Amino acid sequence: MSGAGLERLSTIYRQGVLGRRPAVPADFAELERRARRNSSTRAWAYVAGGAGEGRTMRRNREAFDRWAIVPRMASGTADRDLSINLLGTGHPTPLLLAPVGAGALMGADSDLKIARAAAATGTPYIFSNQGCNPMEDCAAAMGDAARWFQLYWSKDEQLVDSLIARAEAIGAGALVVTLDTTVLGWRPQDLNLGSLPFSRGQGIAQYTSDPRFQQIAAERATQPSPRPEVTLGAIRTLLAMTRNHPGRFWANLRSPLPKASVETFLDVYSNPGLSWDHLATLRDRTRLPVVLKGILHPDDARRAFDLGADAIVVSNHGGRQIDNSIASLDALVAIRSEIGPEPTVLLDSGIRTGADVFTAIALGANAVLLGRPYMYGLALEGQRGVEDVIRNVIAELDLTMALTGTRDIGSITRSLLAPA
């Protein structure tokens, strides 16, 4: 990916000569503004919203603002190598796409478009357990490109095993177990609308395509259920469930299965009792590298690696779970200081730009996960929008490395940062 920055500049400026401006803005603030205009109220509340008063989201950004990059001159660095080795596999850049649930809020077949964009840019995509397209379809769309799978630990252990087996079958490079969403956080933007995508059948495609889940849902569909209150909203929700369920609309409309699937999902999707004892069983349940996501405390990081985890993701879920939580970047600094340089640590939450990627790596991240920005690109231009966001972030990282005299990712160290 050497020269990614200059290549991107050349592409955009050459189009400018022809009077064409980028459809996807090069700065995050304008990207966010345009994506908001293109999104429904429900979609924006879910994707852009955070927990409580939004303090964790703000804190994620403030943490980056507390560090300044210190450029170094006349390094003679004409080319950069952005490649990394992660869990024994080479990747062209230190950027991965974070799992984002219910992506169809931002565009139909969201996960397929994101998968194709990830493959086109050589960026590993972590399939969301709350995706809107089955993992098998996304894997097929990516060809041989790198993909990981996110796992939410269900209350049904057979479902956990079924999802793991499917992740292995699609060639996932790692199993990313999300620890911080055993219950949903307090999300006022969604609550004020009474809006939960899953209750409308959005974001449950990994479940409705799963044989174990299908068995549980089919059993539920045979059970008597209370007569629902009939309102216009209830009718719209039923139609949404019907539309989002696999199969033909009119057949689904006459079937109890779409409603039973939603109710089953809401019952089993995440296990509030998830413990280290559960996690200790993973080594016997999968041959995939295990990545534990949602770690913020040094003691939890050490315990994760003692348990045999191959990597952790330092993450506060993009500020969506706990209000007034520690910033992920601050947690990264503390965790890296505690566990030393060897363990593999990724950072999620707050990454917006290539300069952010540079800062995170300088503070100890081996790689980073990008979330909301690529979803905003999806809202603007579909697959092309996701590709443009990825290329912009990578380009800025490359240019930042050029201007700080760093030849490769390993050369990005804390010596290139100063407290702001």
Protein backbone atom coordinates (compact mmCIF):
# COMPACT_ATOMS: atom_id res chain seq x y z
CA MET A 1 0.00 0.00 0.00
CA SER A 2 3.07 2.26 -0.45
CA GLY A 3 2.16 5.65 -1.86
CA ALA A 4 -1.51 5.31 -0.89
CA GLY A 5 -1.59 8.96 0.19
CA LEU A 6 -0.17 10.43 -3.00
CA GLU A 7 -2.31 8.11 -5.11
CA ARG A 8 -5.45 9.27 -3.33
CA LEU A 9 -4.49 12.94 -3.65
CA SER A 10 -3.81 12.46 -7.35
CA THR A 11 -7.16 10.73 -7.93
CA ILE A 12 -9.16 13.47 -6.20
CA TYR A 13 -7.28 16.41 -7.68
CA ARG A 14 -7.38 14.98 -11.21
CA GLN A 15 -11.13 14.66 -10.90
CA GLY A 16 -11.18 18.25 -9.66
CA VAL A 17 -9.58 19.38 -12.91
CA LEU A 18 -12.65 17.94 -14.64
CA GLY A 19 -14.96 19.82 -12.28
CA ARG A 20 -15.85 16.78 -10.18
CA ARG A 21 -15.85 16.93 -6.39
CA PRO A 22 -15.74 13.85 -4.16
CA ALA A 23 -19.15 12.41 -3.33
CA VAL A 24 -17.74 11.38 0.06
CA PRO A 25 -16.21 14.28 2.03
CA ALA A 26 -12.56 14.04 3.03
CA ASP A 27 -13.18 15.36 6.57
CA PHE A 28 -15.21 13.58 9.24
CA ALA A 29 -17.36 16.54 10.28
CA GLU A 30 -18.75 17.05 6.77
CA LEU A 31 -19.06 13.29 6.27
CA GLU A 32 -21.16 13.11 9.41
CA ARG A 33 -23.33 16.09 8.42
CA ARG A 34 -24.14 14.71 4.99
CA ALA A 35 -24.75 11.19 6.30
CA ARG A 36 -27.22 12.57 8.82
CA ARG A 37 -29.15 14.31 6.05
CA ASN A 38 -29.27 11.01 4.13
CA SER A 39 -30.45 8.92 7.08
CA SER A 40 -33.83 8.35 8.67
CA THR A 41 -34.39 9.49 12.24
CA ARG A 42 -34.41 5.88 13.46
CA ALA A 43 -31.24 5.01 11.56
CA TRP A 44 -29.33 8.02 12.85
CA ALA A 45 -30.42 7.41 16.44
CA TYR A 46 -29.12 3.85 16.33
CA VAL A 47 -25.88 4.30 14.39
CA ALA A 48 -24.75 7.72 15.63
CA GLY A 49 -26.27 7.64 19.11
CA GLY A 50 -24.47 6.89 22.34
CA ALA A 51 -25.18 5.97 25.92
CA GLY A 52 -26.70 8.42 28.39
CA GLU A 53 -25.56 12.02 27.97
CA GLY A 54 -22.96 11.10 25.36
CA ARG A 55 -20.01 11.74 27.66
CA THR A 56 -18.17 8.56 26.65
CA MET A 57 -18.44 9.43 22.96
CA ARG A 58 -17.06 12.90 23.64
CA ARG A 59 -14.36 11.52 25.89
CA ASN A 60 -13.17 9.16 23.13
CA ARG A 61 -12.47 12.17 20.94
CA GLU A 62 -11.04 14.32 23.74
CA ALA A 63 -8.51 11.56 24.47
CA PHE A 64 -7.09 11.91 20.96
CA ASP A 65 -7.00 15.68 21.33
CA ARG A 66 -4.72 15.34 24.35
CA TRP A 67 -1.92 14.03 22.13
CA ALA A 68 -0.04 15.94 19.43
CA ILE A 69 2.06 14.44 16.64
CA VAL A 70 5.65 15.65 16.44
CA PRO A 71 6.87 15.71 12.80
CA ARG A 72 10.47 14.82 11.98
CA MET A 73 12.24 16.29 8.96
CA ALA A 74 14.58 15.18 6.16
CA SER A 75 14.20 11.48 6.87
CA GLY A 76 14.67 10.51 3.22
CA THR A 77 11.53 8.38 3.43
CA ALA A 78 10.17 8.24 -0.09
CA ASP A 79 8.07 5.10 0.35
CA ARG A 80 6.09 3.68 3.26
CA ASP A 81 5.17 0.14 4.16
CA LEU A 82 1.77 0.09 5.90
CA SER A 83 1.57 -3.69 6.16
CA ILE A 84 1.26 -5.56 9.45
CA ASN A 85 1.18 -9.14 10.68
CA LEU A 86 -1.81 -9.84 12.87
CA LEU A 87 -2.41 -13.22 14.50
CA GLY A 88 -0.02 -14.82 12.04
CA THR A 89 -1.60 -13.33 8.92
CA GLY A 90 -0.31 -10.45 6.83
CA HIS A 91 -2.56 -7.47 6.09
CA PRO A 92 -1.83 -4.45 3.86
CA THR A 93 -2.69 -1.86 6.54
CA PRO A 94 -3.41 -1.72 10.29
CA LEU A 95 -7.09 -0.94 9.61
CA LEU A 96 -10.01 -3.34 10.15
CA LEU A 97 -13.73 -2.67 9.82
CA ALA A 98 -15.51 -2.97 13.16
CA PRO A 99 -18.70 -5.00 13.42
CA VAL A 100 -21.75 -2.72 13.28
CA GLY A 101 -25.20 -4.22 13.79
CA ALA A 102 -28.41 -3.45 11.93
CA GLY A 103 -26.50 -1.82 9.07
CA ALA A 104 -29.52 -2.04 6.76
CA LEU A 105 -30.79 1.04 8.57
CA MET A 106 -28.23 2.87 6.40
CA GLY A 107 -28.90 0.97 3.18
CA ALA A 108 -30.29 -2.31 1.85
CA ASP A 109 -27.93 -5.31 1.77
CA SER A 110 -25.60 -3.29 3.96
CA ASP A 111 -23.33 -6.14 5.01
CA LEU A 112 -22.85 -7.31 1.42
CA LYS A 113 -21.88 -3.82 0.29
CA ILE A 114 -19.49 -3.42 3.20
CA ALA A 115 -18.00 -6.87 2.50
CA ARG A 116 -17.37 -6.00 -1.14
CA ALA A 117 -15.84 -2.65 -0.17
CA ALA A 118 -13.59 -4.34 2.37
CA ALA A 119 -12.41 -6.87 -0.22
CA ALA A 120 -11.81 -4.14 -2.81
CA THR A 121 -9.58 -2.21 -0.41
CA GLY A 122 -7.83 -5.18 1.21
CA THR A 123 -9.35 -4.37 4.59
CA PRO A 124 -10.38 -7.19 6.96
CA TYR A 125 -14.08 -7.01 7.81
CA ILE A 126 -15.39 -8.28 11.14
CA PHE A 127 -18.85 -9.63 10.32
CA SER A 128 -21.39 -8.47 12.87
CA ASN A 129 -23.31 -11.09 14.83
CA GLN A 130 -26.17 -8.60 14.46
CA GLY A 131 -25.78 -8.37 10.69
CA CYS A 132 -28.53 -7.98 8.11
CA ASN A 133 -27.04 -10.52 5.69
CA PRO A 134 -25.95 -14.07 6.61
CA MET A 135 -22.24 -14.55 7.11
CA GLU A 136 -22.12 -17.12 4.30
CA ASP A 137 -23.42 -14.56 1.79
CA CYS A 138 -20.90 -11.96 2.98
CA ALA A 139 -18.04 -14.43 2.76
CA ALA A 140 -19.04 -15.35 -0.79
CA ALA A 141 -19.08 -11.64 -1.69
CA MET A 142 -15.51 -11.25 -0.39
CA GLY A 143 -13.89 -14.17 -2.19
CA ASP A 144 -10.56 -14.91 -0.51
CA ALA A 145 -10.36 -11.55 1.28
CA ALA A 146 -9.84 -11.53 5.04
CA ARG A 147 -12.87 -11.69 7.31
CA TRP A 148 -13.37 -12.26 11.05
CA PHE A 149 -16.59 -13.00 12.90
CA GLN A 150 -18.00 -11.25 15.96
CA LEU A 151 -19.78 -13.45 18.50
CA TYR A 152 -22.37 -12.34 21.01
CA TRP A 153 -22.63 -15.05 23.63
CA SER A 154 -26.20 -16.35 23.51
CA LYS A 155 -28.16 -17.82 26.40
CA ASP A 156 -28.41 -20.98 24.29
CA GLU A 157 -25.08 -22.82 24.30
CA GLN A 158 -25.96 -24.89 21.26
CA LEU A 159 -26.52 -21.67 19.35
CA VAL A 160 -23.09 -20.44 20.46
CA ASP A 161 -21.52 -23.61 19.06
CA SER A 162 -23.52 -23.36 15.84
CA LEU A 163 -22.38 -19.79 15.19
CA ILE A 164 -18.76 -20.72 15.92
CA ALA A 165 -18.95 -23.66 13.53
CA ARG A 166 -20.36 -21.45 10.79
CA ALA A 167 -17.59 -18.89 11.37
CA GLU A 168 -15.00 -21.65 10.93
CA ALA A 169 -16.75 -22.90 7.79
CA ILE A 170 -16.63 -19.48 6.08
CA GLY A 171 -12.90 -19.15 6.68
CA ALA A 172 -13.01 -16.52 9.42
CA GLY A 173 -9.53 -15.51 10.52
CA ALA A 174 -10.57 -14.97 14.14
CA LEU A 175 -13.50 -15.16 16.53
CA VAL A 176 -14.15 -11.78 18.15
CA VAL A 177 -16.17 -12.25 21.33
CA THR A 178 -17.88 -9.04 22.42
CA LEU A 179 -17.95 -8.83 26.22
CA ASP A 180 -19.49 -5.42 26.87
CA THR A 181 -23.05 -6.00 25.62
CA THR A 182 -24.43 -8.67 27.90
CA VAL A 183 -27.29 -6.19 28.27
CA LEU A 184 -28.12 -3.16 26.14
CA GLY A 185 -26.91 0.17 27.48
CA TRP A 186 -29.14 3.17 28.19
CA ARG A 187 -29.44 4.79 24.75
CA PRO A 188 -31.73 7.82 24.91
CA GLN A 189 -31.81 8.49 21.16
CA ASP A 190 -33.35 5.05 20.55
CA LEU A 191 -35.44 5.14 23.70
CA ASN A 192 -37.02 8.47 22.84
CA LEU A 193 -38.24 6.95 19.59
CA GLY A 194 -39.17 3.61 21.14
CA SER A 195 -36.96 2.17 18.41
CA LEU A 196 -35.05 -1.11 18.55
CA PRO A 197 -34.14 -2.44 15.08
CA PHE A 198 -34.11 -6.06 16.25
CA SER A 199 -37.75 -5.88 17.28
CA ARG A 200 -38.55 -5.20 13.62
CA GLY A 201 -36.42 -8.08 12.40
CA GLN A 202 -33.46 -5.93 11.38
CA GLY A 203 -30.02 -7.14 12.40
CA ILE A 204 -30.95 -10.76 13.13
CA ALA A 205 -29.94 -12.41 9.84
CA GLN A 206 -27.15 -14.45 11.47
CA TYR A 207 -29.85 -15.96 13.66
CA THR A 208 -32.63 -16.59 11.15
CA SER A 209 -30.04 -18.30 8.91
CA ASP A 210 -28.80 -20.52 11.74
CA PRO A 211 -30.12 -24.11 12.01
CA ARG A 212 -30.13 -24.14 15.81
CA PHE A 213 -31.93 -20.81 16.02
CA GLN A 214 -34.43 -21.95 13.40
CA GLN A 215 -35.19 -24.96 15.58
CA ILE A 216 -35.81 -22.81 18.67
CA ALA A 217 -37.93 -20.30 16.73
CA ALA A 218 -39.99 -23.04 15.08
CA GLU A 219 -40.77 -24.53 18.48
CA ARG A 220 -41.86 -21.14 19.74
CA ALA A 221 -44.06 -20.57 16.70
CA THR A 222 -46.17 -23.57 17.70
CA GLN A 223 -46.88 -22.17 21.15
CA PRO A 224 -49.97 -20.04 21.86
CA SER A 225 -49.20 -16.35 22.33
CA PRO A 226 -51.22 -13.49 23.83
CA ARG A 227 -53.38 -11.56 21.41
CA PRO A 228 -51.42 -8.39 20.59
CA GLU A 229 -52.85 -4.90 20.87
CA VAL A 230 -53.75 -3.76 17.36
CA THR A 231 -52.38 -0.32 16.54
CA LEU A 232 -51.01 1.29 13.40
CA GLY A 233 -47.52 0.95 14.87
CA ALA A 234 -48.07 -2.74 15.60
CA ILE A 235 -49.16 -3.32 12.01
CA ARG A 236 -46.10 -1.52 10.67
CA THR A 237 -43.84 -3.56 12.95
CA LEU A 238 -45.45 -6.80 11.79
CA LEU A 239 -44.90 -5.80 8.17
CA ALA A 240 -41.27 -4.97 8.93
CA MET A 241 -40.75 -8.36 10.61
CA THR A 242 -42.32 -10.02 7.57
CA ARG A 243 -40.18 -8.09 5.11
CA ASN A 244 -36.92 -8.72 6.99
CA HIS A 245 -37.49 -12.45 7.47
CA PRO A 246 -35.97 -14.84 4.91
CA GLY A 247 -38.40 -16.08 2.30
CA ARG A 248 -41.28 -14.65 0.32
CA PHE A 249 -43.24 -11.76 1.78
CA TRP A 250 -46.76 -13.16 1.32
CA ALA A 251 -45.81 -16.56 2.71
CA ASN A 252 -44.16 -14.87 5.69
CA LEU A 253 -47.23 -12.71 6.26
CA ARG A 254 -49.35 -15.82 6.80
CA SER A 255 -46.72 -17.51 8.97
CA PRO A 256 -46.15 -17.15 12.73
CA LEU A 257 -42.41 -17.65 12.20
CA PRO A 258 -41.25 -14.04 11.57
CA LYS A 259 -42.79 -12.86 14.84
CA ALA A 260 -41.58 -15.96 16.68
CA SER A 261 -38.04 -15.38 15.35
CA VAL A 262 -37.96 -11.81 16.66
CA GLU A 263 -39.30 -12.89 20.05
CA THR A 264 -36.82 -15.76 20.21
CA PHE A 265 -33.94 -13.44 19.35
CA LEU A 266 -34.94 -10.97 22.06
CA ASP A 267 -35.00 -13.84 24.55
CA VAL A 268 -31.66 -15.48 23.73
CA TYR A 269 -29.42 -13.01 21.90
CA SER A 270 -27.05 -12.11 24.75
CA ASN A 271 -26.23 -13.76 28.04
CA PRO A 272 -26.21 -11.40 31.07
CA GLY A 273 -24.46 -14.14 33.04
CA LEU A 274 -21.41 -14.29 30.76
CA SER A 275 -18.35 -15.04 32.90
CA TRP A 276 -14.69 -15.92 32.61
CA ASP A 277 -15.76 -19.54 33.10
CA HIS A 278 -17.73 -19.33 29.83
CA LEU A 279 -14.77 -17.81 28.04
CA ALA A 280 -12.45 -20.53 29.34
CA THR A 281 -14.40 -23.08 27.27
CA LEU A 282 -13.51 -21.41 23.96
CA ARG A 283 -10.18 -23.17 23.52
CA ASP A 284 -12.04 -26.48 23.39
CA ARG A 285 -14.83 -25.12 21.16
CA THR A 286 -12.92 -23.55 18.30
CA ARG A 287 -9.66 -23.76 16.38
CA LEU A 288 -9.91 -20.05 15.50
CA PRO A 289 -7.78 -17.39 17.18
CA VAL A 290 -9.86 -15.85 19.99
CA VAL A 291 -10.09 -12.08 20.34
CA LEU A 292 -11.88 -10.60 23.37
CA LYS A 293 -13.50 -7.24 22.63
CA GLY A 294 -14.57 -4.65 25.19
CA ILE A 295 -11.57 -4.72 27.55
CA LEU A 296 -10.90 -1.44 29.40
CA HIS A 297 -9.17 -2.44 32.67
CA PRO A 298 -5.57 -3.70 32.86
CA ASP A 299 -6.58 -6.55 35.18
CA ASP A 300 -9.15 -7.76 32.63
CA ALA A 301 -6.54 -7.54 29.89
CA ARG A 302 -4.09 -9.65 31.87
CA ARG A 303 -6.81 -12.17 32.71
CA ALA A 304 -7.81 -12.42 29.05
CA PHE A 305 -4.28 -13.35 28.01
CA ASP A 306 -3.83 -15.68 31.00
CA LEU A 307 -6.98 -17.45 29.80
CA GLY A 308 -5.42 -18.00 26.38
CA ALA A 309 -6.88 -15.18 24.32
CA ASP A 310 -4.83 -14.44 21.21
CA ALA A 311 -5.66 -10.72 21.24
CA ILE A 312 -7.91 -8.17 22.88
CA VAL A 313 -9.77 -5.14 21.56
CA VAL A 314 -9.66 -2.17 23.88
CA SER A 315 -13.13 -0.74 23.33
CA ASN A 316 -16.01 1.02 25.04
CA HIS A 317 -18.36 0.05 22.19
CA GLY A 318 -18.10 3.46 20.59
CA GLY A 319 -19.58 5.07 23.70
CA ARG A 320 -22.84 3.17 23.23
CA GLN A 321 -22.95 1.09 26.40
CA ILE A 322 -21.94 3.09 29.50
CA ASP A 323 -22.18 6.85 29.89
CA ASN A 324 -19.16 8.51 31.53
CA SER A 325 -16.87 5.56 30.80
CA ILE A 326 -13.12 5.84 30.40
CA ALA A 327 -12.00 6.67 26.86
CA SER A 328 -10.71 3.70 24.91
CA LEU A 329 -7.46 5.50 24.04
CA ASP A 330 -6.77 6.26 27.72
CA ALA A 331 -7.48 2.63 28.55
CA LEU A 332 -5.07 1.53 25.81
CA VAL A 333 -2.24 3.52 27.40
CA ALA A 334 -2.88 1.99 30.82
CA ILE A 335 -3.26 -1.54 29.49
CA ARG A 336 -0.15 -1.45 27.31
CA SER A 337 1.84 -0.12 30.26
CA GLU A 338 0.61 -3.02 32.40
CA ILE A 339 0.97 -5.96 30.00
CA GLY A 340 4.06 -4.91 28.07
CA PRO A 341 4.78 -4.75 24.33
CA GLU A 342 4.25 -8.36 23.27
CA PRO A 343 0.51 -9.17 23.51
CA THR A 344 -1.64 -8.23 20.52
CA VAL A 345 -3.88 -5.28 21.34
CA LEU A 346 -6.33 -3.59 18.99
CA LEU A 347 -8.16 -0.31 19.58
CA ASP A 348 -11.79 0.45 18.83
CA SER A 349 -13.89 3.56 19.58
CA GLY A 350 -13.08 7.09 18.52
CA ILE A 351 -11.05 6.41 15.35
CA ARG A 352 -12.07 8.96 12.72
CA THR A 353 -8.99 9.79 10.64
CA GLY A 354 -5.62 8.56 9.48
CA ALA A 355 -3.99 10.80 12.07
CA ASP A 356 -6.05 9.01 14.74
CA VAL A 357 -4.75 5.66 13.47
CA PHE A 358 -1.19 7.00 13.72
CA THR A 359 -1.79 8.21 17.28
CA ALA A 360 -3.32 4.92 18.40
CA ILE A 361 -0.42 2.91 16.99
CA ALA A 362 2.10 5.25 18.62
CA LEU A 363 0.38 4.59 21.95
CA GLY A 364 0.58 0.84 21.61
CA ALA A 365 -2.18 -0.46 19.33
CA ASN A 366 -1.17 -3.16 16.85
CA ALA A 367 -4.17 -2.29 14.68
CA VAL A 368 -7.41 -0.33 14.91
CA LEU A 369 -11.08 -0.85 14.14
CA LEU A 370 -13.02 1.74 12.14
CA GLY A 371 -16.76 1.99 12.82
CA ARG A 372 -19.11 4.94 12.32
CA PRO A 373 -17.13 6.64 9.51
CA TYR A 374 -17.58 3.76 7.08
CA MET A 375 -21.25 3.49 8.02
CA TYR A 376 -21.64 7.15 7.07
CA GLY A 377 -19.96 6.40 3.76
CA LEU A 378 -22.49 3.60 3.26
CA ALA A 379 -25.34 6.03 3.89
CA LEU A 380 -23.99 8.41 1.24
CA GLU A 381 -22.77 6.17 -1.58
CA GLY A 382 -23.28 2.52 -0.70
CA GLN A 383 -20.31 0.27 -1.45
CA ARG A 384 -18.42 3.08 -3.16
CA GLY A 385 -18.95 5.28 -0.12
CA VAL A 386 -17.44 2.66 2.19
CA GLU A 387 -14.47 2.26 -0.15
CA ASP A 388 -13.91 6.02 -0.27
CA VAL A 389 -13.92 6.34 3.52
CA ILE A 390 -11.43 3.49 3.87
CA ARG A 391 -9.15 4.90 1.18
CA ASN A 392 -9.28 8.37 2.74
CA VAL A 393 -8.30 7.08 6.19
CA ILE A 394 -5.47 4.97 4.77
CA ALA A 395 -4.28 7.85 2.59
CA GLU A 396 -4.09 10.22 5.55
CA LEU A 397 -2.22 7.62 7.59
CA ASP A 398 0.28 7.22 4.75
CA LEU A 399 0.76 10.97 4.38
CA THR A 400 1.14 11.39 8.15
CA MET A 401 3.83 8.73 8.11
CA ALA A 402 5.56 10.49 5.20
CA LEU A 403 5.54 13.80 7.05
CA THR A 404 6.86 12.29 10.28
CA GLY A 405 9.60 10.29 8.60
CA THR A 406 8.23 6.85 9.45
CA ARG A 407 8.99 4.14 6.93
CA ASP A 408 6.74 1.41 8.35
CA ILE A 409 4.16 0.76 11.03
CA GLY A 410 6.81 -0.46 13.48
CA SER A 411 8.49 2.97 13.28
CA ILE A 412 5.41 4.69 14.71
CA THR A 413 6.37 5.07 18.37
CA ARG A 414 5.45 7.28 21.29
CA SER A 415 8.57 9.35 20.61
CA LEU A 416 6.53 10.92 17.79
CA LEU A 417 3.86 12.16 20.20
CA ALA A 418 3.79 14.89 22.83
CA PRO A 419 1.08 15.85 25.32
CA ALA A 420 -1.04 18.51 23.67
